[in-house]
Tab-separated table of C-alpha atoms in Angstrom:
chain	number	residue	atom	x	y	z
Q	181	UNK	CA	73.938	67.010	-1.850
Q	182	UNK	CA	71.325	64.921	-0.442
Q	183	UNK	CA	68.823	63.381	-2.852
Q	184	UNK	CA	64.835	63.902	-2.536
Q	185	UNK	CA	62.390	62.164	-3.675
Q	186	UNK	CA	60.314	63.237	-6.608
Q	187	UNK	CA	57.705	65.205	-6.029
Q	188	UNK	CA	54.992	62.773	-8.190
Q	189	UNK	CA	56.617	59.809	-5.785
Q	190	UNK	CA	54.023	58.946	-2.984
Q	191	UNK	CA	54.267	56.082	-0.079
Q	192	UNK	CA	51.172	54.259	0.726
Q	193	UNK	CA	52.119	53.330	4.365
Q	194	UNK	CA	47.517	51.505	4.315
Q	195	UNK	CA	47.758	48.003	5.127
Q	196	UNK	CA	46.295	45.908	2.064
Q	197	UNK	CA	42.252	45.357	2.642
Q	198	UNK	CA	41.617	42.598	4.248
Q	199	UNK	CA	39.091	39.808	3.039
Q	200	UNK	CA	36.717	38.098	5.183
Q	201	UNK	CA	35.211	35.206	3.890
Q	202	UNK	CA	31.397	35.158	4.009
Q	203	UNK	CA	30.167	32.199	5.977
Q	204	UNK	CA	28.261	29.969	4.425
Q	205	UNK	CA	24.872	30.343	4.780
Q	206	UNK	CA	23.425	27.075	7.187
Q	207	UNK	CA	21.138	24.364	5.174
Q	208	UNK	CA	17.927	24.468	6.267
Q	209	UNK	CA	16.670	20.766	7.031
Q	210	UNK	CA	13.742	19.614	5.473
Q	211	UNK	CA	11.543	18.532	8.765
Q	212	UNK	CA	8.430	17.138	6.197
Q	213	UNK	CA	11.370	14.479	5.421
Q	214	UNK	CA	11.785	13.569	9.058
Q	215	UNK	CA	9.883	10.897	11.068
Q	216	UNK	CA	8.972	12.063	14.743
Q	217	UNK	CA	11.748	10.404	16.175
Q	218	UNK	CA	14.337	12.445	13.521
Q	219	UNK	CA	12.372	15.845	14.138
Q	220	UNK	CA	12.362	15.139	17.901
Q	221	UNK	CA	16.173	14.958	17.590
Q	222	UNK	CA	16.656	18.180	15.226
Q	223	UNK	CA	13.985	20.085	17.470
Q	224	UNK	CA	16.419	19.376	20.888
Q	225	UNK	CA	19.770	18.569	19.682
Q	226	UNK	CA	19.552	21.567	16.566
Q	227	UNK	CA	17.594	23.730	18.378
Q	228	UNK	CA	18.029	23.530	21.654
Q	229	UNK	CA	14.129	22.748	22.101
Q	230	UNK	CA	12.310	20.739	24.353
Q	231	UNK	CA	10.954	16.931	23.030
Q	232	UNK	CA	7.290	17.761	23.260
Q	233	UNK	CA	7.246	20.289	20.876
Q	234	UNK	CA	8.068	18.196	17.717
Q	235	UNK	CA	4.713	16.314	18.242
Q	236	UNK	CA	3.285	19.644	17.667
Q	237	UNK	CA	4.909	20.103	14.607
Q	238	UNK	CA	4.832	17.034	13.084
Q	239	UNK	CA	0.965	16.889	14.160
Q	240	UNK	CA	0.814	20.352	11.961
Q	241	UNK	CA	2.666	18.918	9.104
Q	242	UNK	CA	1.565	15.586	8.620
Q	243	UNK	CA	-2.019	15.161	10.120
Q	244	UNK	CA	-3.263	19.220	9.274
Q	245	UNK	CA	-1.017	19.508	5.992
Q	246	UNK	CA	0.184	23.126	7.140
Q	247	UNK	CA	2.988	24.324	4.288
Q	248	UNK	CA	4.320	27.532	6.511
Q	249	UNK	CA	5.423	27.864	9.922
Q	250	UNK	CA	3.316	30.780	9.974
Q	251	UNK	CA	-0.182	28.498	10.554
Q	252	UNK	CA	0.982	26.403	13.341
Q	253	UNK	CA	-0.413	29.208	15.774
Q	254	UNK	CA	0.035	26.956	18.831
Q	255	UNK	CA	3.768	27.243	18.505
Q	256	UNK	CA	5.382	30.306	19.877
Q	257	UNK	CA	6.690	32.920	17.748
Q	258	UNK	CA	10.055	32.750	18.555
Q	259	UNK	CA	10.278	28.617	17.914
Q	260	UNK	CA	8.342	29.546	14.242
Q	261	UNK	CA	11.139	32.611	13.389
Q	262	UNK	CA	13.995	29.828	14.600
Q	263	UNK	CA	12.051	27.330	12.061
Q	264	UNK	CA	12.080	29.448	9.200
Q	265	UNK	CA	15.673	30.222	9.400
Q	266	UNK	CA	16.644	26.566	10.027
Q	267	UNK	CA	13.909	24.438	8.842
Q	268	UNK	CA	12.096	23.909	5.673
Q	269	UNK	CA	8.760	22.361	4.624
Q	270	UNK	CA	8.851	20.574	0.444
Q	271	UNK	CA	7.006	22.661	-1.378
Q	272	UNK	CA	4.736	20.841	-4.186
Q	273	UNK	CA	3.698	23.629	-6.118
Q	274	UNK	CA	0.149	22.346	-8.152
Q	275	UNK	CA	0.855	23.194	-12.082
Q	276	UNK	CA	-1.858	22.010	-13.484
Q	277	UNK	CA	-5.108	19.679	-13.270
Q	278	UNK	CA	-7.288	17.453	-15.433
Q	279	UNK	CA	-10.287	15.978	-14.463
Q	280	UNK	CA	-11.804	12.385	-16.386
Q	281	UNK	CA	-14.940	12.028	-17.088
Q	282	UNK	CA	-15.272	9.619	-14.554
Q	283	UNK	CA	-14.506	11.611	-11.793
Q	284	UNK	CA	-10.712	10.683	-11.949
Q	285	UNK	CA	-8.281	14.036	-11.295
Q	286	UNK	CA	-5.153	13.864	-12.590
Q	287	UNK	CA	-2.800	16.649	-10.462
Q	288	UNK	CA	0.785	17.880	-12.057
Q	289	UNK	CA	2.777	19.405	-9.193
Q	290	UNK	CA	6.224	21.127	-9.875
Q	291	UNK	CA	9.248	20.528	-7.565
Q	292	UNK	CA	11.320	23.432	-5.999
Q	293	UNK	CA	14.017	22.722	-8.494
Q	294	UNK	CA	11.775	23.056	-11.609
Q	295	UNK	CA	11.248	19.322	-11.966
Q	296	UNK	CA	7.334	17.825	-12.460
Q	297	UNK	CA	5.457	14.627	-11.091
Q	298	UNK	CA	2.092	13.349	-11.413
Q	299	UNK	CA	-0.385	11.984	-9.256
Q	300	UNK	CA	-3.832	10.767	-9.747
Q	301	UNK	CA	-6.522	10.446	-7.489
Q	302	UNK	CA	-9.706	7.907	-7.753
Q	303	UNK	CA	-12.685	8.311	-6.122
Q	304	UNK	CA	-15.239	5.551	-5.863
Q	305	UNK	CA	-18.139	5.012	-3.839
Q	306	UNK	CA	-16.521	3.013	-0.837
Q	307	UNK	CA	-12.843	4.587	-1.372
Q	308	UNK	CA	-10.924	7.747	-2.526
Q	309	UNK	CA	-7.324	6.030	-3.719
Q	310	UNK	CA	-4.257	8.373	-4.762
Q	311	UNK	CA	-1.983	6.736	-6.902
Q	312	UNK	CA	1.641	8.220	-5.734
Q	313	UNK	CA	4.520	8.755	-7.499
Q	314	UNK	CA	8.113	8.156	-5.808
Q	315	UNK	CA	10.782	9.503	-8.512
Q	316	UNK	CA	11.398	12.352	-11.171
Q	317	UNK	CA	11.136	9.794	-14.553
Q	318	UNK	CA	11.852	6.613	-14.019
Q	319	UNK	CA	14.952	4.254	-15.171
Q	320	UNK	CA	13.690	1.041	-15.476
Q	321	UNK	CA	12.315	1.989	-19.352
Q	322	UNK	CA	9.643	-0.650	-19.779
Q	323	UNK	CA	8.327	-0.056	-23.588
Q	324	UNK	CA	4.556	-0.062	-23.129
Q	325	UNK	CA	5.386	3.104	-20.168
Q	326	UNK	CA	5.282	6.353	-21.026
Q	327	UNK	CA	7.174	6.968	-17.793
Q	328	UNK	CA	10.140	5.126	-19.138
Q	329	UNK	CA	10.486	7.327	-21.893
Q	330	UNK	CA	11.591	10.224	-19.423
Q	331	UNK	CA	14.889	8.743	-18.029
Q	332	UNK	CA	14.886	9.432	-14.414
Q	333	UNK	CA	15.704	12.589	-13.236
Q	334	UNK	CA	15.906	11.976	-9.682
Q	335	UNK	CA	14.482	10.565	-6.387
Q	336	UNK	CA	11.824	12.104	-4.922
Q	337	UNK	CA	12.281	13.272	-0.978
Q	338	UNK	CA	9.851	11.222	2.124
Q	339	UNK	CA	8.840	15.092	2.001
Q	340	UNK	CA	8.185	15.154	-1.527
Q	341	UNK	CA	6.202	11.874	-1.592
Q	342	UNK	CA	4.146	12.691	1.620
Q	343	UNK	CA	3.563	16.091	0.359
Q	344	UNK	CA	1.343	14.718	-2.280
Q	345	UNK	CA	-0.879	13.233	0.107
Q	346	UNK	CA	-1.389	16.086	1.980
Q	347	UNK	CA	-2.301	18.328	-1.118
Q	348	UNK	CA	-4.349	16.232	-2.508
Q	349	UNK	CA	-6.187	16.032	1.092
Q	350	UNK	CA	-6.142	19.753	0.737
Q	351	UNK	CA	-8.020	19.676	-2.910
Q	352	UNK	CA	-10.833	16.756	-1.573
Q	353	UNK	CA	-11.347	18.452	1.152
Q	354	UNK	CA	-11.971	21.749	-0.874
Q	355	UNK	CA	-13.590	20.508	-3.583
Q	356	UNK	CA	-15.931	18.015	-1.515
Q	357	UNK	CA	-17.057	19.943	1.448
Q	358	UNK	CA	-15.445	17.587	3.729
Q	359	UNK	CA	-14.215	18.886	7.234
Q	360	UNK	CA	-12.398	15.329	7.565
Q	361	UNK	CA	-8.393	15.841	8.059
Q	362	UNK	CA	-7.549	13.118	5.873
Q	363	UNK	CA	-10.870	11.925	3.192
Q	364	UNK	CA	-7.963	9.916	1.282
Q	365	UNK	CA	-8.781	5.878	1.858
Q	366	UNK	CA	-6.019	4.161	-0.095
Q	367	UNK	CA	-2.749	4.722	-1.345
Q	368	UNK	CA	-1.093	2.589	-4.454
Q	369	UNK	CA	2.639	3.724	-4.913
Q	370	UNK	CA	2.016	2.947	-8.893
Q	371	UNK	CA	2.658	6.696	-10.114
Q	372	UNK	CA	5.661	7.588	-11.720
Q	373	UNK	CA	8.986	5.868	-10.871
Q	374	UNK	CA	10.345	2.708	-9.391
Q	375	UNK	CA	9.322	2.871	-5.664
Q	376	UNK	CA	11.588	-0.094	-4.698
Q	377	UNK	CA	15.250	1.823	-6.556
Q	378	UNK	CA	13.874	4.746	-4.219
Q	379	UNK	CA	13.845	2.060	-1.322
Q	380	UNK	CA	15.254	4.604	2.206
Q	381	UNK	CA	12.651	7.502	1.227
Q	382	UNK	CA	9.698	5.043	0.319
Q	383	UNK	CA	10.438	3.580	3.594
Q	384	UNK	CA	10.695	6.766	5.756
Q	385	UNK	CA	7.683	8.191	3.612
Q	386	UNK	CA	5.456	4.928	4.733
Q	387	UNK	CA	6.320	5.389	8.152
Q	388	UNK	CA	5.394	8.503	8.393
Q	389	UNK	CA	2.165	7.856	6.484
Q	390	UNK	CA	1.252	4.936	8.499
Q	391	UNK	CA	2.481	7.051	12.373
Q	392	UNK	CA	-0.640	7.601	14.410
Q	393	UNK	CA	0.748	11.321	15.145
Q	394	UNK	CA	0.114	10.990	11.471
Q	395	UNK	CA	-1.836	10.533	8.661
Q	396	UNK	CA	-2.400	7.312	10.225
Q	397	UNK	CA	-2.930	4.731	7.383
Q	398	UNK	CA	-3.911	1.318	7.775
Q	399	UNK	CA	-0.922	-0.669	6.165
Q	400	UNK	CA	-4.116	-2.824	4.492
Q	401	UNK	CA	-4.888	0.589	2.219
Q	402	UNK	CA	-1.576	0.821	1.161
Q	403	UNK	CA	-0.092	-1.033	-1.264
Q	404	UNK	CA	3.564	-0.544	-3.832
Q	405	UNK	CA	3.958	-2.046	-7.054
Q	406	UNK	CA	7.778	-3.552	-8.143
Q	407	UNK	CA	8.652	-4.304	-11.471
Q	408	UNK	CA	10.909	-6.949	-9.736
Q	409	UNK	CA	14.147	-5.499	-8.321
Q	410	UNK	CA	14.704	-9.050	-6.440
Q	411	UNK	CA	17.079	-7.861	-3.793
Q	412	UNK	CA	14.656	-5.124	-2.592
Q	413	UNK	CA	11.857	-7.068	-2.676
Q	414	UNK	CA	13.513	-9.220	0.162
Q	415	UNK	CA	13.831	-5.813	2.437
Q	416	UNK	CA	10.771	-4.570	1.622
Q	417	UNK	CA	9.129	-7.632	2.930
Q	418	UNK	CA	11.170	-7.192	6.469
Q	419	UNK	CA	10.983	-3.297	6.495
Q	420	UNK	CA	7.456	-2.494	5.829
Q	421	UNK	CA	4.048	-4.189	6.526
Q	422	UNK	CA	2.164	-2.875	3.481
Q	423	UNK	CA	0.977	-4.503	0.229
Q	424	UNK	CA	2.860	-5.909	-2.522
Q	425	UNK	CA	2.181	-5.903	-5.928
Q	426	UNK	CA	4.460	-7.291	-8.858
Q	427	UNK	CA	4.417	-5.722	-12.471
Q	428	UNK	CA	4.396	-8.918	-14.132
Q	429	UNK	CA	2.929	-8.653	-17.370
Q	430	UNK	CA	4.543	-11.744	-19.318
Q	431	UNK	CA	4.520	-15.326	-19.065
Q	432	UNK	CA	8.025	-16.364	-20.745
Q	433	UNK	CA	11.619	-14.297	-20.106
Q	434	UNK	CA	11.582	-13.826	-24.109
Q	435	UNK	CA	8.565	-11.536	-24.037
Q	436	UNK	CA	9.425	-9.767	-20.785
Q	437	UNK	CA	12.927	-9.086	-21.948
Q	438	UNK	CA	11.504	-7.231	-24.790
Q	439	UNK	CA	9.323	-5.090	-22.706
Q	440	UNK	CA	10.957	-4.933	-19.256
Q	441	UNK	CA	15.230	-4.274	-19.440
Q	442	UNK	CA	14.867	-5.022	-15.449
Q	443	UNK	CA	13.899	-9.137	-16.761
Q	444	UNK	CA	17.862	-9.323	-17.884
Q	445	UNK	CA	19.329	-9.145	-14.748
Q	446	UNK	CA	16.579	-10.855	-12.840
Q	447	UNK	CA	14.338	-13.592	-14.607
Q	448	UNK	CA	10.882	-14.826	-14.074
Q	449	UNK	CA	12.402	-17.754	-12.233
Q	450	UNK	CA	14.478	-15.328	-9.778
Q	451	UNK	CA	11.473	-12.813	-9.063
Q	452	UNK	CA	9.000	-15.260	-8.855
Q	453	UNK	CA	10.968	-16.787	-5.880
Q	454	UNK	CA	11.428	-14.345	-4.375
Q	455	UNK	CA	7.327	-13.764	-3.936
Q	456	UNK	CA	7.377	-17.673	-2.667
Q	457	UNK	CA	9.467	-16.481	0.241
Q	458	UNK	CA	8.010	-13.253	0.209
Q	459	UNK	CA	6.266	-12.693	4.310
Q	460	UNK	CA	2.777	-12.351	3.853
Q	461	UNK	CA	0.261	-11.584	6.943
Q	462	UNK	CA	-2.620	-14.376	7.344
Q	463	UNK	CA	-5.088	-13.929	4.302
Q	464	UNK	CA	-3.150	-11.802	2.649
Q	465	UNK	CA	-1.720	-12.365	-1.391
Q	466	UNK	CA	0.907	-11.431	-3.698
Q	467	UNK	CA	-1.080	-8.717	-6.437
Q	468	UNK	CA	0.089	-9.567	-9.710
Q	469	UNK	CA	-0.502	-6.997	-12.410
Q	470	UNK	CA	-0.621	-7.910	-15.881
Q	471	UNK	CA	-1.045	-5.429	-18.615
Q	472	UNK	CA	-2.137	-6.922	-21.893
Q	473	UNK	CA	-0.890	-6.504	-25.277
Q	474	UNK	CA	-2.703	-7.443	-28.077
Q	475	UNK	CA	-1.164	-10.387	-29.598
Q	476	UNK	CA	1.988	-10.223	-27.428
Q	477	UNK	CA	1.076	-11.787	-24.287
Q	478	UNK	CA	-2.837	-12.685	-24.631
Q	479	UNK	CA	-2.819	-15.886	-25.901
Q	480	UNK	CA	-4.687	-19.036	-24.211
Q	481	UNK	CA	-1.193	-20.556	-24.388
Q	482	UNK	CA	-0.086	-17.214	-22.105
Q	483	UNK	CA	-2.617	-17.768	-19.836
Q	484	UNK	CA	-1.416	-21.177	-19.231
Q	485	UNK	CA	1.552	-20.825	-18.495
Q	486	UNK	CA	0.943	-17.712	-16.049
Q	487	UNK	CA	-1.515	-20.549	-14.032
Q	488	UNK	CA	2.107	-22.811	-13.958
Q	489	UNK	CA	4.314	-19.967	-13.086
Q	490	UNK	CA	2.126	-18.594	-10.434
Q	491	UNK	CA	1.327	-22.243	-8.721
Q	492	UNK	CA	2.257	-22.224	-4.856
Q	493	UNK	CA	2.476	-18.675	-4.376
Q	494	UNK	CA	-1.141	-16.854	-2.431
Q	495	UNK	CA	-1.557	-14.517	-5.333
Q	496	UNK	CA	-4.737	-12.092	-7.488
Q	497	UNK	CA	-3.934	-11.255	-10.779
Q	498	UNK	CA	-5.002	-7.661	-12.036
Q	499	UNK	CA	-5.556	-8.165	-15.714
Q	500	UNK	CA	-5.452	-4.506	-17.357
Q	501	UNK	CA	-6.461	-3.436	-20.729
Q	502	UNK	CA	-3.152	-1.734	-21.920
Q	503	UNK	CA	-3.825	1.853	-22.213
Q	504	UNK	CA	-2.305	3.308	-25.885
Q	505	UNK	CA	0.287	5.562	-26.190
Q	506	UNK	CA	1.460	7.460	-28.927
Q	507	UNK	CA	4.254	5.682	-30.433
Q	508	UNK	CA	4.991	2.855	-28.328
Q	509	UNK	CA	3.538	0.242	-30.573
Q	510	UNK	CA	1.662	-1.790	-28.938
Q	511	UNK	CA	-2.094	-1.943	-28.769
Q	512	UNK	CA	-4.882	-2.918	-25.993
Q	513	UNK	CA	-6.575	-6.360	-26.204
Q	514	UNK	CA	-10.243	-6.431	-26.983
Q	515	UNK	CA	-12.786	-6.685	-24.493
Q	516	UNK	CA	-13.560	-10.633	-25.490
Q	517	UNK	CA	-9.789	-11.772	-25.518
Q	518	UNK	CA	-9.829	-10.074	-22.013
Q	519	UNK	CA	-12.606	-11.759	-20.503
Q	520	UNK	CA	-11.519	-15.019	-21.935
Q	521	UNK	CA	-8.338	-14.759	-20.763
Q	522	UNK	CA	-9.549	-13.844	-17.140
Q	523	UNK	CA	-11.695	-17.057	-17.373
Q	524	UNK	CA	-9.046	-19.520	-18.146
Q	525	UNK	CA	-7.221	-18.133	-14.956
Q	526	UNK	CA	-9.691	-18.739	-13.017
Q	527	UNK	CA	-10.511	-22.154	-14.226
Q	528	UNK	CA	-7.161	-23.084	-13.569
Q	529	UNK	CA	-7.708	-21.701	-9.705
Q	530	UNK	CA	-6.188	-18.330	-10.272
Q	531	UNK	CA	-8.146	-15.377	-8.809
Q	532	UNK	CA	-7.962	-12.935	-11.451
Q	533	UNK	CA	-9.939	-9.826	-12.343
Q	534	UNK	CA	-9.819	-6.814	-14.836
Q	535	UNK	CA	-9.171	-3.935	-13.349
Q	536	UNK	CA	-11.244	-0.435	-14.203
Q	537	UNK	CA	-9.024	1.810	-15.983
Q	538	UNK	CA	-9.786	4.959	-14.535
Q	539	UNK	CA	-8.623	8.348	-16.074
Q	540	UNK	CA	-7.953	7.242	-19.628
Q	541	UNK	CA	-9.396	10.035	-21.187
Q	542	UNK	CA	-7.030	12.032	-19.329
Q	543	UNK	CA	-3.922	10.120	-20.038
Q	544	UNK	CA	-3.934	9.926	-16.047
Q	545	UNK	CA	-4.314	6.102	-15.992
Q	546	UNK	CA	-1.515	3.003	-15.728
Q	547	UNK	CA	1.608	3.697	-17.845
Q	548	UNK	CA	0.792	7.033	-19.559
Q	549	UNK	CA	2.012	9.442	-16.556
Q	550	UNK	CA	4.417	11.334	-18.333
Q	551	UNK	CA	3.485	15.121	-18.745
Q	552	UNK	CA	6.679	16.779	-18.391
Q	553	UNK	CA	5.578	20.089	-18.269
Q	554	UNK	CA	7.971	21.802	-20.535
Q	555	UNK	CA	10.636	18.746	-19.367
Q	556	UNK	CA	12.173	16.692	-22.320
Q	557	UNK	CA	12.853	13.033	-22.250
Q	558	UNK	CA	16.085	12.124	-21.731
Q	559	UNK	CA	18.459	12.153	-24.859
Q	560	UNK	CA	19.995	8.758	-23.299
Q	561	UNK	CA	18.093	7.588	-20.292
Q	562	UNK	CA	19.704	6.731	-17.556
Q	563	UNK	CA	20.748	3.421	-17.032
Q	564	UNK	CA	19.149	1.634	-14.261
Q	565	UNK	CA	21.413	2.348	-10.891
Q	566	UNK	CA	20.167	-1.738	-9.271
Q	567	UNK	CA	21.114	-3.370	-6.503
C-alpha cells in the first residue's frame, strides 16, 4: 500500500523573499564650507560641471548671501535640481534678538542640529563691527566667562561661521535701508568659543571672508582674539594675515591660573614669547585685552608689572571694565581705578585705552554670551582638547 501524504500537509516550492539592501542615501556637501578652489573641484569632479560655474555660485553664496538654490536665477534649472540633491547651504536659523540701548543687537541663531550661538553686532558712526562666534560653548572655562560655563558642544562649520556674516548683512541691510551687499566694516572673532582650538575652519572661514569673489574683507578689519593656545598662535601668524589679539587679563601666572585653566599648560612667559616672535606687518601691534577685576588684578603694582611683561613687544592694551555676571564672583573696577590704571600704562610708554562696552544692558557684551536657548551647561565641561 503506498503511503500519501496528509491531506493538511502542504509544500511551499516559493523561493524565500529576497532582501535588498537600501542604498544609502549620498551626503550632501556643504558648498557654504568650501573656498572657490574646493567648490570649483566638487562643481567638475562631483558633478560633472564646467569650472566657471562655481564662481557663480560662490558669488551667490558669499557676496549676495542667497540660502536656497532656488534664488540663484542665473544658474540653470537643471544645475540648481542637481544642487539640491547633492549640495547643501548651513542654515542659521535667527531665534531670537535683543537690541541695547545703544544701538548694539545682540542675534541668537539656532544650528540645524538644535544647538545655539550668539553674535553681536556694533554699529558706530565710522564702522558697523560683528563680533563672531567660532564654537558651540567653549572649553577653555575662564571664570569671569559666561561662555565657559557651557562646556563646548562643538566646532562650528567655515559655513556656520560665514553664515553669520551674511545674516547679519541680511538684517542691516533690512533694517537700515541700505542697498550695499555687504554694510558690515569689521569683524572681531571674540564671540563665543576659542577661535584658535577651531584653527582649519577659522582658517577656511577667513579665506573665504577675505576672497574678492567674496565678501572681500580687508585683513586690517578683521581681527581674532586667543586666550593663548601657544602652538596655534605660531600657525596663525604664518596662515592668516589678520589681527591678533591676546586675552591677557593678569600680570602674574598665580592670578591667571585662577581665572584662565589654559595659563597651566602655557605660562605668561611661554605666550608672551610667542607674541615677540609673533609676524607683524609694518605698523601693525599685538592687541592685548585686559579685563579688570576689582581688587584682583587692578592694582598700581599690576599695572607695573604688565609695563615689564609687555616691554619689547609692538603692543595696545584694551583695558575693559569687567562686565558682571550672575554668580561668577567677581566684580567690575570703578571708573577712577580704571582711568588710573590706564594712566600708569601709559606713563610707562604703554598705549592703552578703555574700551566702550557696548551691549551691556543686553548681556550681549565681552564674556556674558551665553544664552543657551533651552541648552544646559555642561554637567562636566569638557576638558580642553590643546595642541
Amino acid at each position: 500500500m503506498t503511503p500519501t501524504e496528509p491531506a493538511s500537509a502542504t509544500v511551499d516550492t516559493a523561493a524565500p523573499p529576497v532582501t535588498v539592501p537600501t542604498p544609502a542615501a549620498t551626503p550632501r556637501t556643504e558648498v557654504s564650507s568650501l573656498t572657490l578652489e574646493g567648490l570649483t573641484r566638487f562643481l567638475t569632479e562631483q558633478l560633472g560641471e564646467r569650472a566657471f560655474r562655481a564662481g557663480q555660485l560662490y558669488r551667490w553664496i558669499h557676496q549676495r548671501g542667497a540660502t536656497s538654490f532656488d534664488e540663484m536665477t542665473d544658474l540653470s534649472k537643471a544645475l540648481r535640481e542637481k544642487l539640491k540633491v547633492r549640495a547643501e547651504i548651513v542654515p542659521l536659523v535667527k531665534d531670537a534678538e535683543q537690541r541695547s540701548v545703544d544701538g548694539t543687537i545682540k542675534y541668537r541663531w539656532k544650528t540645524r542640529d538644535g544647538r545655539y550661538i550668539e553674535s553681536v553686532y556694533m554699529p558706530s558712526e565710522d564702522r558697523k563691527t560683528l563680533c563672531v562666534s567660532t564654537q558651540v560653548g567653549c572649553a577653555m572655562a575662564c571664570t569671569f566667562c559666561m561662555t565657559g560655563t557651557l562646556g563646548l558642544k562643538r566646532n562650528l562649520t567655515p559655513g556656520e561661521i560665514v553664515a553669520q556674516v551674511h545674516a547679519v548683512n541680511r538684517e542691516v541691510r533690512r533694517n537700515e535701508g541700505l542697498e550695499t551687499l555687504r554694510p558690515l566694516s569689521n569683524l572681531v572673532f571674540m564671540g563665543m568659543g576659542e577661535p584658535l582650538h577651531n584653527f582649519e575652519n577659522l582658517k577656511t572661514a577667513l579665506s573665504i571672508l577675505q576672497s574678492e569673489d567674496g565678501p572681500n574683507f580687508s585683513h586690517r578689519h578683521i581681527t581674532v582674539s586667543t586666550v593663548g593656545l601657544v602652538p596655534m598662535i605660531e600657525r596663525f601668524g604664518q596662515e592668516t594675515d589678520v589681527k591678533l589679539a591676546i586675552s591677557l587679563n593678569a600680570s602674574t601666572d598665580e592670578q591667571r591660573s585662577k581665572t584662565m585653566p589654559v595659563n597651566r599648560k602655557w605660562n605668561i612667559a611661554a605666550l608672551l614669547d610667542a607674541c615677540r616672535k609673533f609676524p607683524l606687518r609694518q605698523g601693525r601691534r599685538i592687541t592685548f585685552e585686559y579685563v579688570l577685576l576689582r581688587d584682583f588684578n587692578d592694582s598700581d603694582e599690576d599695572a607695573a608689572r604688565l609695563i615689564k611683561l609687555l616691554e619689547g613687544i609692538p603692543a595696545k592694551v584694551n583695558l575693559i571694565p569687567y562686565n558682571e555676571n550672575p554668580g561668577l564672583g567677581f566684580q567690575t573696577t570703578m571708573d577712577e581705578r580704571a582711568e588710573r590704571f590706564r594712566e600708569l600704562l601709559c606713563a610707562g610708554h604703554v598705549a592703552a585705552f578703555i574700551r566702550q562696552n557696548r551691549g551691556r544692558d543686553i548681556a550681549g557684551a565681552c564674556g556674558q554670551l551665553a544664552n543657551r536657548g533651552g541648552e544646559s551647561p555642561s554637567e562636566t565641561p569638557q576638558s580642553p582638547e590643546l595642541p
